Short mmCIF file of C-alpha atoms in Angstrom, two decimals:
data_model
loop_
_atom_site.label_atom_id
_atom_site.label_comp_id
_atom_site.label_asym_id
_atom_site.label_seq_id
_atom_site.Cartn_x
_atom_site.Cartn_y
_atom_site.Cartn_z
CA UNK Q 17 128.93 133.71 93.00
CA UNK Q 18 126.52 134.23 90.28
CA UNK Q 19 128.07 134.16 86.74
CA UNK Q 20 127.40 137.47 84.20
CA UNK Q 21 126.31 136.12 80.57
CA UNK Q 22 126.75 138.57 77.94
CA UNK Q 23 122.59 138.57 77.67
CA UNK Q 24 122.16 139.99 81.66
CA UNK Q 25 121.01 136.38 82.78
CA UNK Q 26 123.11 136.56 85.83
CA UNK Q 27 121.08 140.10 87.08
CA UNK Q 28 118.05 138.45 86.67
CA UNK Q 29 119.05 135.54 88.77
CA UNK Q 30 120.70 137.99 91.61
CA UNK Q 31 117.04 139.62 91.50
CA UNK Q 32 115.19 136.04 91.32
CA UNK Q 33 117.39 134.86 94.71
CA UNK Q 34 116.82 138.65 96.10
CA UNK Q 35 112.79 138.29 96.07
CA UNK Q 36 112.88 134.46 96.80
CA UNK Q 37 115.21 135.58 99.84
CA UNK Q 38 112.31 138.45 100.77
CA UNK Q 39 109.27 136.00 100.53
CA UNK Q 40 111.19 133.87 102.82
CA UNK Q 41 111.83 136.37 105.29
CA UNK Q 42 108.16 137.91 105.06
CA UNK Q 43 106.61 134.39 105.37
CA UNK Q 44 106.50 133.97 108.76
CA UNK Q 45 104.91 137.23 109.70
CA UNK Q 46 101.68 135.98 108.00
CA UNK Q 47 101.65 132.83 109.79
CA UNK Q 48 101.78 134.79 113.19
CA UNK Q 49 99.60 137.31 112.80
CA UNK Q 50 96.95 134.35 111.25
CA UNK Q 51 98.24 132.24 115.03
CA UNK Q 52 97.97 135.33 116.85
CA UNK Q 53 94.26 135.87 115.32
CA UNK Q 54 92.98 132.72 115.86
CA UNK Q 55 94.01 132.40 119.74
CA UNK Q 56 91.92 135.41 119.91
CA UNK Q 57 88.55 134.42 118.29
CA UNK Q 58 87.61 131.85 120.93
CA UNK Q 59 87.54 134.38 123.85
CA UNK Q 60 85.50 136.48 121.25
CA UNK Q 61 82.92 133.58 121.56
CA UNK Q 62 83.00 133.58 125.42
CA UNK Q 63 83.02 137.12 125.54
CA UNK Q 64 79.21 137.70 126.14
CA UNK Q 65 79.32 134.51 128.10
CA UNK Q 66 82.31 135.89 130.36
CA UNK Q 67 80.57 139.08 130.69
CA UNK Q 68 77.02 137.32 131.95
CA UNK Q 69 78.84 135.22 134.65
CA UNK Q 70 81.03 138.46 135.78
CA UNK Q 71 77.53 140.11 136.56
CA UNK Q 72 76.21 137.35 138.40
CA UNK Q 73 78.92 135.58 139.82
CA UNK Q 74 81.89 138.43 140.80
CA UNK Q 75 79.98 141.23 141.62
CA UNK Q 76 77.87 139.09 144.40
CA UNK Q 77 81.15 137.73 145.62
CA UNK Q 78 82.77 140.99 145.86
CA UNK Q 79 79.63 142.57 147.73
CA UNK Q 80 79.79 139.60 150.05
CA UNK Q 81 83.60 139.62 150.97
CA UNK Q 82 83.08 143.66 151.22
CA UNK Q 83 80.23 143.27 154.25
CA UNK Q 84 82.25 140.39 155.86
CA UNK Q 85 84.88 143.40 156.72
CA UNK Q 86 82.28 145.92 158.10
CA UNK Q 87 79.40 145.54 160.82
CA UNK Q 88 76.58 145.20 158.99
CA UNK Q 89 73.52 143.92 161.34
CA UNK Q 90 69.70 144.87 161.63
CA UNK Q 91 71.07 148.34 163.06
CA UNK Q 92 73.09 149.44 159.92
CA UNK Q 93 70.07 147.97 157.57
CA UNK Q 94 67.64 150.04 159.27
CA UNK Q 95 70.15 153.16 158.93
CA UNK Q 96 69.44 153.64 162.49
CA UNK Q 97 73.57 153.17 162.67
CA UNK Q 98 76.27 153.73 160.55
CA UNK Q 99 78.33 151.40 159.00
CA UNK Q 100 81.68 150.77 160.39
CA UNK Q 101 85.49 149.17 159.47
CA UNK Q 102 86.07 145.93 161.70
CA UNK Q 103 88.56 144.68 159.31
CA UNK Q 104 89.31 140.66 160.18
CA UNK Q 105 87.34 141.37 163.25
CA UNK Q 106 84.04 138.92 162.22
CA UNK Q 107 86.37 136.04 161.20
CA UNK Q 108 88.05 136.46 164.47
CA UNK Q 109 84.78 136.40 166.17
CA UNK Q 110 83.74 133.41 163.62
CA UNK Q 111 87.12 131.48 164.70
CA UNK Q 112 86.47 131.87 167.83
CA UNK Q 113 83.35 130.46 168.51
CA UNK Q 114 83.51 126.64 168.82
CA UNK Q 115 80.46 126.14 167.58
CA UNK Q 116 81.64 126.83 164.31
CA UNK Q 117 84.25 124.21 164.56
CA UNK Q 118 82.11 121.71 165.03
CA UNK Q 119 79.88 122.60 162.09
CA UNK Q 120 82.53 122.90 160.03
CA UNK Q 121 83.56 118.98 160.69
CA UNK Q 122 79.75 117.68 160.40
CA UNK Q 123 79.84 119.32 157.22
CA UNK Q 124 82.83 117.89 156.33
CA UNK Q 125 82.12 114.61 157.00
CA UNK Q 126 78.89 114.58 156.05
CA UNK Q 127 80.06 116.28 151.99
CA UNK Q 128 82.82 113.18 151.86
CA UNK Q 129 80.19 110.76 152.48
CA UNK Q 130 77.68 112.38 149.94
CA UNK Q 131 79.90 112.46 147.72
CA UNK Q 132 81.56 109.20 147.97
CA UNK Q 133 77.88 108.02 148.02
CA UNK Q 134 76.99 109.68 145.45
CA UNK Q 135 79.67 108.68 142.97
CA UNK Q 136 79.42 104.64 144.25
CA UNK Q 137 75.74 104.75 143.10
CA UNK Q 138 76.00 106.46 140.47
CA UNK Q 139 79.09 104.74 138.62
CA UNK Q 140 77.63 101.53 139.75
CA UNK Q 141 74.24 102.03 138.06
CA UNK Q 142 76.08 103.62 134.38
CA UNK Q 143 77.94 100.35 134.64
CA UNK Q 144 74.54 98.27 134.73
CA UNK Q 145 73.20 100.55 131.89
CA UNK Q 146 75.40 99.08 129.51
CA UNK Q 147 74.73 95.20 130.50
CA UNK Q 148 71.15 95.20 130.51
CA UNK Q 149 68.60 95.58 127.49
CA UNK Q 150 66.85 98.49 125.93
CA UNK Q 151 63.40 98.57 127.58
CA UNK Q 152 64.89 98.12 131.09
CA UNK Q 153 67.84 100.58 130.31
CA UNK Q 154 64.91 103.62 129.36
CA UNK Q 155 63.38 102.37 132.44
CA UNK Q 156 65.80 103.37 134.35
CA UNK Q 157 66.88 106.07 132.70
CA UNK Q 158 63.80 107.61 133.03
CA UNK Q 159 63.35 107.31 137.01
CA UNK Q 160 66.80 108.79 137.67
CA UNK Q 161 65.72 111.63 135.55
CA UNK Q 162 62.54 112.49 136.97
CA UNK Q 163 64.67 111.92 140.58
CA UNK Q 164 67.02 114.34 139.00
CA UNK Q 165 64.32 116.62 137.72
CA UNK Q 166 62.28 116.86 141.13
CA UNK Q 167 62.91 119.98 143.22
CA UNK Q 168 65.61 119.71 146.31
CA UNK Q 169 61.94 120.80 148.95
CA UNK Q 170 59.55 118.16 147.20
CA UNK Q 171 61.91 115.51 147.47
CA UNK Q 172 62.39 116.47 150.61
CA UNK Q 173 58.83 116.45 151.94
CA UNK Q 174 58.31 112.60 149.92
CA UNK Q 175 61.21 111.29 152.05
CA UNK Q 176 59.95 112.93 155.27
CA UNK Q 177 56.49 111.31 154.74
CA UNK Q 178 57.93 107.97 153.64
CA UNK Q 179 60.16 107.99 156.60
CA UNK Q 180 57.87 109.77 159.30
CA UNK Q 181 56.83 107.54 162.55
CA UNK Q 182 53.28 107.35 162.38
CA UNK Q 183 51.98 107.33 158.71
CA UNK Q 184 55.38 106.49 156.73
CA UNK Q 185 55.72 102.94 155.34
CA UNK Q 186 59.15 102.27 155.82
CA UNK Q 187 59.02 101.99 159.34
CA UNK Q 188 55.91 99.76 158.86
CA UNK Q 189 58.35 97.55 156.60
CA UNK Q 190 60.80 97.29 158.96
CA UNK Q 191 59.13 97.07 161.38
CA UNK Q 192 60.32 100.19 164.04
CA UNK Q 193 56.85 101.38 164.79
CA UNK Q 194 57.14 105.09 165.60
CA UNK Q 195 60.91 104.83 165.41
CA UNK Q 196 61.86 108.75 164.51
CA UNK Q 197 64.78 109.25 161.73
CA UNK Q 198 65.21 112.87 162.69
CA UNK Q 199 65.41 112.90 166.00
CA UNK Q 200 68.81 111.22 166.72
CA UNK Q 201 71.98 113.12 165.13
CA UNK Q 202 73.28 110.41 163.18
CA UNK Q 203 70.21 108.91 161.69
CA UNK Q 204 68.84 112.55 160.64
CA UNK Q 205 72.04 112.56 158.77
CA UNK Q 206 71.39 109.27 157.05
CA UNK Q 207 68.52 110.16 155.92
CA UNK Q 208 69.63 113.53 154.11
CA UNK Q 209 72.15 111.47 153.09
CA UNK Q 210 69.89 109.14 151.32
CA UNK Q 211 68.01 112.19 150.03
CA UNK Q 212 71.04 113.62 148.55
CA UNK Q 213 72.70 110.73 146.82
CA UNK Q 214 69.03 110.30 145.57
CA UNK Q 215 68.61 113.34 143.15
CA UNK Q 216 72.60 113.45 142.81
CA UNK Q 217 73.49 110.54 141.40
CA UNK Q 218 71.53 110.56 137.94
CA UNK Q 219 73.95 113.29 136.73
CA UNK Q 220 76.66 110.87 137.73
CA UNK Q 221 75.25 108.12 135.81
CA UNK Q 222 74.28 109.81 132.69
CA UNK Q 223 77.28 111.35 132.73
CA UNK Q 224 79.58 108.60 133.06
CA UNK Q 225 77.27 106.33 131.03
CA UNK Q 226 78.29 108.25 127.87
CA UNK Q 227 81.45 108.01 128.35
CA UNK Q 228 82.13 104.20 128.80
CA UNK Q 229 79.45 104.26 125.47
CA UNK Q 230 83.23 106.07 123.81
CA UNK Q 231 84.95 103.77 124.98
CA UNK Q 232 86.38 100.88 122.23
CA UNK Q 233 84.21 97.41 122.27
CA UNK Q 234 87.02 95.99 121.31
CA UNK Q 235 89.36 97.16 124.81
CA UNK Q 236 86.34 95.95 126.92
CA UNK Q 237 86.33 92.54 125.01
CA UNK Q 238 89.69 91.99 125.28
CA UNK Q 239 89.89 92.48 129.02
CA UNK Q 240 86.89 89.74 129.13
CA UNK Q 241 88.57 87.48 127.21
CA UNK Q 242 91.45 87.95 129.53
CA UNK Q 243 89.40 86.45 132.41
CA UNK Q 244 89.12 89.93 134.09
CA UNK Q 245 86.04 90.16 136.50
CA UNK Q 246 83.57 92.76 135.70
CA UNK Q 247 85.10 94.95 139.05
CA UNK Q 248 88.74 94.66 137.22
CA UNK Q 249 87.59 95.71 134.42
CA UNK Q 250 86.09 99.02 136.00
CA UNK Q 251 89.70 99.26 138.13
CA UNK Q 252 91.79 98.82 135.52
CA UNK Q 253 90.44 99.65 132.29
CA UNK Q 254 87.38 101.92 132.30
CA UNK Q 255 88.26 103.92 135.49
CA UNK Q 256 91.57 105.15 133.76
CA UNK Q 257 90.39 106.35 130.43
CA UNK Q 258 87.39 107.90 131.86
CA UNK Q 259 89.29 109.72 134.69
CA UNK Q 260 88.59 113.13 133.02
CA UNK Q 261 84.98 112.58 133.27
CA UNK Q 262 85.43 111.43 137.00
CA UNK Q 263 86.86 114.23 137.48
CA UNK Q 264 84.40 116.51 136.46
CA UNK Q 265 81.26 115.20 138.53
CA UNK Q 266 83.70 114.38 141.86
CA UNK Q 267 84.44 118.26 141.64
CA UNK Q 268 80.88 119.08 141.02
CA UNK Q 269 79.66 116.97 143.62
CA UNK Q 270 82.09 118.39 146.21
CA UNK Q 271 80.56 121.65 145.41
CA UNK Q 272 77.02 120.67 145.67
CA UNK Q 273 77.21 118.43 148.29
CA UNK Q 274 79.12 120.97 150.49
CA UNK Q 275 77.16 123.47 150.14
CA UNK Q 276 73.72 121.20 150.79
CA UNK Q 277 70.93 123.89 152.41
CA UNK Q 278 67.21 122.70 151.43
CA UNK Q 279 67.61 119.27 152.47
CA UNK Q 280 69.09 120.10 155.54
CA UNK Q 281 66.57 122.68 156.69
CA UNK Q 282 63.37 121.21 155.38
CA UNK Q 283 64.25 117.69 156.53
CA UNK Q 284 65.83 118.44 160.23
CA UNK Q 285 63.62 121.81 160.71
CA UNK Q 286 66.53 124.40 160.36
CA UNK Q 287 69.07 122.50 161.63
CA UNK Q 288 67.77 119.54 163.50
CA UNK Q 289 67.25 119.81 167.94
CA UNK Q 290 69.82 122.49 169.35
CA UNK Q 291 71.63 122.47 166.08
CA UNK Q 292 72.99 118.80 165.97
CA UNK Q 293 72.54 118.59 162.40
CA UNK Q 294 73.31 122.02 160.88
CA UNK Q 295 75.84 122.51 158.26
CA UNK Q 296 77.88 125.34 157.14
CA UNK Q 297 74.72 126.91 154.81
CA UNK Q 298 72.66 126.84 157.15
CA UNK Q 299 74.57 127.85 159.68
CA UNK Q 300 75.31 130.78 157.70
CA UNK Q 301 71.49 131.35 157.12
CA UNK Q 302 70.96 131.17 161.19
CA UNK Q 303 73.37 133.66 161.91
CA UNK Q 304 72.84 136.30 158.27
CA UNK Q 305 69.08 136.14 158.67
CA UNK Q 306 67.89 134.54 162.40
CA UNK Q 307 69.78 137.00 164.27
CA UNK Q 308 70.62 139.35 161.64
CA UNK Q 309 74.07 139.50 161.75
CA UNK Q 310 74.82 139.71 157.92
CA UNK Q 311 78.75 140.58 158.38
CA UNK Q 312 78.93 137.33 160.13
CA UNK Q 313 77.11 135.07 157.49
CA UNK Q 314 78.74 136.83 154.81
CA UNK Q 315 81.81 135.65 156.42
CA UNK Q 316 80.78 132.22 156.99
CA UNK Q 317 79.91 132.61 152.97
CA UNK Q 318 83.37 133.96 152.15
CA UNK Q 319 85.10 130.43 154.25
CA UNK Q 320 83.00 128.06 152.18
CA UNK Q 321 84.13 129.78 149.01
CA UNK Q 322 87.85 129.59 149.96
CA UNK Q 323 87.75 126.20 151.03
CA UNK Q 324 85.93 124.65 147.74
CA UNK Q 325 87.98 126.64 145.34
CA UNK Q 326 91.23 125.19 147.40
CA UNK Q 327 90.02 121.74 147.47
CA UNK Q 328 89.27 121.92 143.44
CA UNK Q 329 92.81 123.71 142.77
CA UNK Q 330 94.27 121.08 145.30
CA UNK Q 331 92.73 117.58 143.11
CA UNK Q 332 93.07 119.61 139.81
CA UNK Q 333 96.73 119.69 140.89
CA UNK Q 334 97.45 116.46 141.95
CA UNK Q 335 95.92 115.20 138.34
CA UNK Q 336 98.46 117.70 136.66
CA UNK Q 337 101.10 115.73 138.81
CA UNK Q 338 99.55 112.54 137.30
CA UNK Q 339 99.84 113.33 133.99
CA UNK Q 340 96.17 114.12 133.37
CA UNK Q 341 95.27 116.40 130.51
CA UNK Q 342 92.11 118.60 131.87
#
């Protein structure tokens, strides 16, 4: 308890402690209003962002899972029918059909190998970036970005012609004659495949390129001077720290590679001989636009789109489960 002096100084220290005592308690508001601001200005940044991709991206997903419930062929474009309710009816009719099965695997199989391509190549050339000098190093640089930079139907068309039986050179090289790529199943597949990984893997090297350039000298050295190969080094040093940025192109690469269509139809002529080489895409295409049944490619449309946003949540979550910070 505050002492009263005869001159009042014990008031004015009761008053002092009262207004210290309301500054205190007032304080914090400040601080969370100011908190409570700040969270808010970055989504005012991505507003007109947020607002671009919800006109391009949601609406056309929204019209596409709306005509996957209805029948919606030539008939009901024409108007010369109405439009009618079939519910889950197409994606029991999709289900059904075992031909969709079995383009669902080749697509399958044929993404993981892209991919896994794709990502070998790629990592494998960012790693020579940073051993060799600079003239060779722009060299390089510069072909996988013009590979990068060519159109999906012009690269195409080169590696048809370099490939084709009687005026490509590679056969001549190897010496097949009038061997034909695209005619078997499995060796029109290789040589998407080599298309694919070709204009693919210069955003994989670029990317990961810069990030083993932020990577300490003096980790890398250390790891040398430990007698670590160059193979342990990439095992147990760089892939680790750059396991964000692994993540990022292995999740964009899934997407693109799944979803492959130009390649695929310029290269095996829609689809290859009685469809042994179609994937999903242009599957989809085939069924929304070669026999006009648009309910039943928008459907095909809707299953790619659930099954790449499951496999991202799915690696996103086992990273989480890892530790990763994404």
């Amino acid at each position: 308890m505050t002492p009263v002096t005869p001159n009042g100084s014990g008031v004015l220290e009761r008053r002092r402690v009262r207004v210290d005592r309301g500054f205190s308690r007032s304080s914090p508001r400040p601080q969370g209003r100011s908190r409570h601001r700040n969270q808010k200005t970055p989504w005012l940044y991505l507003a007109p962002a947020l607002v671009v991709l919800g006109g391009l991206l949601v609406y056309p997903v929204y019209q596409l899972g709306l005509i996957s419930f209805f029948e919606y062929t030539q008939a009901q474009v024409s108007g010369g029918e109405p439009t009618t309710f079939q519910g889950f009816g197409n994606y029991s009719e999709l289900f059904s059909d075992p031909q969709f099965w079995q383009v669902l695997l080749a697509t399958v199989v044929f993404a993981a190998a892209c991919v896994v391509s794709t990502l070998a190549v790629g990592c494998a050339l960012a790693v020579l970036l940073t051993r060799v000098r600079a003239v060779p190093r722009l060299a390089l640089m510069l072909a996988a970005l013009g590979a990068w930079a060519t159109p999906a139907i012009t690269g195409s068309t080169v590696w048809l012609f370099l490939f084709d039986p009687d005026f490509g050179p590679v056969n001549r090289l190897l010496g097949l004659g009038d061997h034909s790529w695209t005619y078997g199943r499995f060796s029109a597949f290789f040589l998407v495949l080599l298309e694919v990984v070709w204009c693919s893997f210069p955003f994989v090297m670029v990317t990961v390129y810069a990030g083993i350039r932020s990577v300490p000298a003096e980790v890398l050295e250390a790891a040398a001077l430990d007698g670590a190969s160059q193979w342990r080094i990439w095992r147990s040093v760089l892939a680790p720290m750059l396991r964000p940025i692994l993540v990022v192109v292995t999740i964009q690469s899934v997407i693109w590679d799944f979803k492959v269509f130009t390649q695929i139809y310029v290269m095996t002529n829609g689809g290859g001989i009685a469809g042994q080489n179609l994937v999903l895409n242009v599957y989809a295409y085939q069924k929304a636009f070669a026999s006009s049944q648009y309910s039943l490619g928008s459907a095909i449309g809707v299953v790619m789109l659930l099954i790449l946003l499951a496999v991202t949540l799915v690696y996103l979550r086992l990273l989480r489960r890892q530790g990763e910070e994404l």
